[in-house]
Amino acid sequence: MSDEIEDYLNWKLAGRIDRRDFLKLGVSAAGIALVAACGGSNTVGPTGPTGPEFKLGVVLPYSGVYAELGNSITNGMRMYFDSVGNQAGNRKITVVTADEQVALADAVAATKKVVEQDGVDMVAGYVSSPNAAGNRNYLDGLKMPTLIANAGVNSLSRAAKSPFIYRTSFSNWQPSHPMGTYVAEKLGKKKIQLVYAKYGAGLEAVAAFKETFTGSGGTIVGPDVATPFPNNGDQTPFVQAIQTDKIDGIYCFMSGTDAVTFLKKAAELGTLKKLGLVSGAGFFVEQDVLAAITDAAPDGAITGLHWALPLANKENQDFVSKYSKKFSGRQADVFAVQGFDTARVIVEALNAVKGNTTNKDAFMTAIAGVSFKSPRGDFKFDATTNNVVQTIYVRKTVKDPKLGWTNQVIDQYPGVADPGK
Ligand code: BEZ
């Protein structure tokens, strides 16, 4: 099998293939084989791009706690690249994927595979904070243009910032910092217990919440409920450690299957009903989690995030309906939006440099200058942090007659930028 066909199949198999896509696979793979057989891997025909192929290495989890997040980001990227005919700056865009998995050693191996074996021009991806941080020096040392499509580790916008690494998602500080003020001042809840997956992202998210919450007169009631990351075991002792009789509510950071198993257990043990407030960074009750837990969802949970399914702007309405059509009724989620926006940044930057990426500084300057109207609202990079500046929406979990379980927007903090230190 040629490398081109293998890459194509990897890409397709990483996402969810609907029937129509699957039927198209044979035709497209045959087309690629024909081009390869003619020795034309740099051209795709008389009307296609004539410049050299642009190879993008996508490192995302397709297994483990964050597999659903990786699938959604991949789908979002695929959707944007398809919308521009998989080309930009007169170059055909080819995607090669590698499984980030969970542990850093696997994420490092995946990065080296796309860089050293596949010879990519650029890297995008990383869901987990330690995996983004742990690959930072390698990518920076190679001057490899890189876009972080999820991992929120604060240091990448601060002391460990690199001129070759920009982030299209969020810093862990961003969704949680405004929520401390919101919970204490707007909701008047003053006694909160912290619940989080015990690793970099969880610790940074609750620290950002705590800063503004205590600054607004709130009290953190200890001890924290810190679960192993990932927690592949029983969540019962952690749910039982929530002191429902001493607190007004909880503030949580969990995502992926950690959030799914925790919320299912909390519903089963009746803990959710005893809490005056379930709050957190929005990943805890994002659409991927709600789809998995359905009626175990915490009704009325208040969370902060840079997107919500029902956002009324035109770009979002368009995105949500096209995404669901393309992926067999699957609902969009914040991770799909991040994938879509990441692909758009790549396409717009390639167009801006007319496909010339040999001058990496110029290519990074083009990336830094990309701004557009995203499904999440206005998207632009902050020159101080290489991170996106965005609105943080305050959302309330509801069962909507049309959308099912989702997060209604009840308030917002526009223009939230990581402080950079
Ligand atoms: C992180 O590790 O940075 C992360 C993972 C899932 C959701 C949000 C952040």
Coordinates of N, CA and C in Angstrom, one line a residue, residues 59 61 63-66 99-111 126 128-132 134-135 229-230 232:
V59 N -1.4 15.1 16.0 CA -1.1 14.2 17.2 C -2.3 14.4 18.2
P61 N -5.4 12.1 20.8 CA -5.7 10.8 21.4 C -6.8 10.2 20.7
S63 N -7.3 6.9 21.7 CA -7.6 5.8 22.7 C -7.5 6.5 24.0
G64 N -8.1 5.8 25.0 CA -7.9 6.3 26.4 C -9.0 7.3 26.8
V65 N -8.7 8.0 27.9 CA -9.7 8.9 28.5 C -10.2 10.0 27.6
Y66 N -9.3 10.5 26.7 CA -9.6 11.6 25.9 C -9.9 11.2 24.4
D99 N -1.5 8.6 17.3 CA -2.3 8.5 18.5 C -1.5 9.0 19.7
E100 N -2.0 10.2 20.2 CA -1.3 10.8 21.4 C -1.5 9.8 22.7
Q101 N -2.5 9.0 22.7 CA -2.9 8.1 23.8 C -3.0 9.0 25.1
V102 N -2.4 8.4 26.2 CA -2.6 9.2 27.5 C -1.2 9.6 28.1
A103 N -0.3 8.6 28.1 CA 1.0 8.8 28.8 C 2.0 9.7 27.9
L104 N 2.8 10.5 28.5 CA 3.7 11.3 27.8 C 4.6 10.6 26.8
A105 N 5.1 9.4 27.3 CA 6.1 8.6 26.4 C 5.4 8.3 25.1
D106 N 4.1 8.0 25.1 CA 3.4 7.7 23.9 C 3.2 8.9 23.0
A107 N 2.9 10.0 23.7 CA 2.7 11.3 22.9 C 4.0 11.7 22.3
V108 N 5.1 11.5 23.0 CA 6.4 11.8 22.4 C 6.7 10.9 21.2
A109 N 6.4 9.6 21.3 CA 6.6 8.7 20.2 C 5.8 9.1 19.0
A110 N 4.5 9.5 19.3 CA 3.6 9.9 18.2 C 4.2 11.2 17.5
T111 N 4.7 12.1 18.2 CA 5.2 13.3 17.6 C 6.5 13.0 16.8
Y126 N -2.6 17.7 20.3 CA -2.4 17.6 21.8 C -3.6 18.0 22.6
S128 N -3.9 16.7 26.0 CA -3.6 16.7 27.4 C -2.4 17.6 27.7
S129 N -2.6 18.4 28.8 CA -1.6 19.4 29.2 C -0.1 18.9 29.3
P130 N 0.1 17.7 30.0 CA 1.5 17.2 30.2 C 2.0 16.8 28.8
N131 N 1.2 16.4 27.9 CA 1.7 16.0 26.6 C 2.1 17.1 25.7
A132 N 1.4 18.2 25.8 CA 1.8 19.5 25.1 C 3.1 20.0 25.7
G134 N 5.3 18.4 27.4 CA 6.4 17.5 27.3 C 7.0 17.4 25.9
N135 N 6.3 17.9 24.9 CA 6.8 17.9 23.5 C 7.3 19.3 23.1
F229 N -5.6 10.6 37.7 CA -5.8 10.9 36.3 C -5.0 9.9 35.4
P230 N -5.6 9.2 34.5 CA -7.1 9.1 34.4 C -7.6 8.1 35.5
N232 N -9.4 5.1 35.9 CA -10.0 3.9 35.3 C -10.7 3.0 36.3

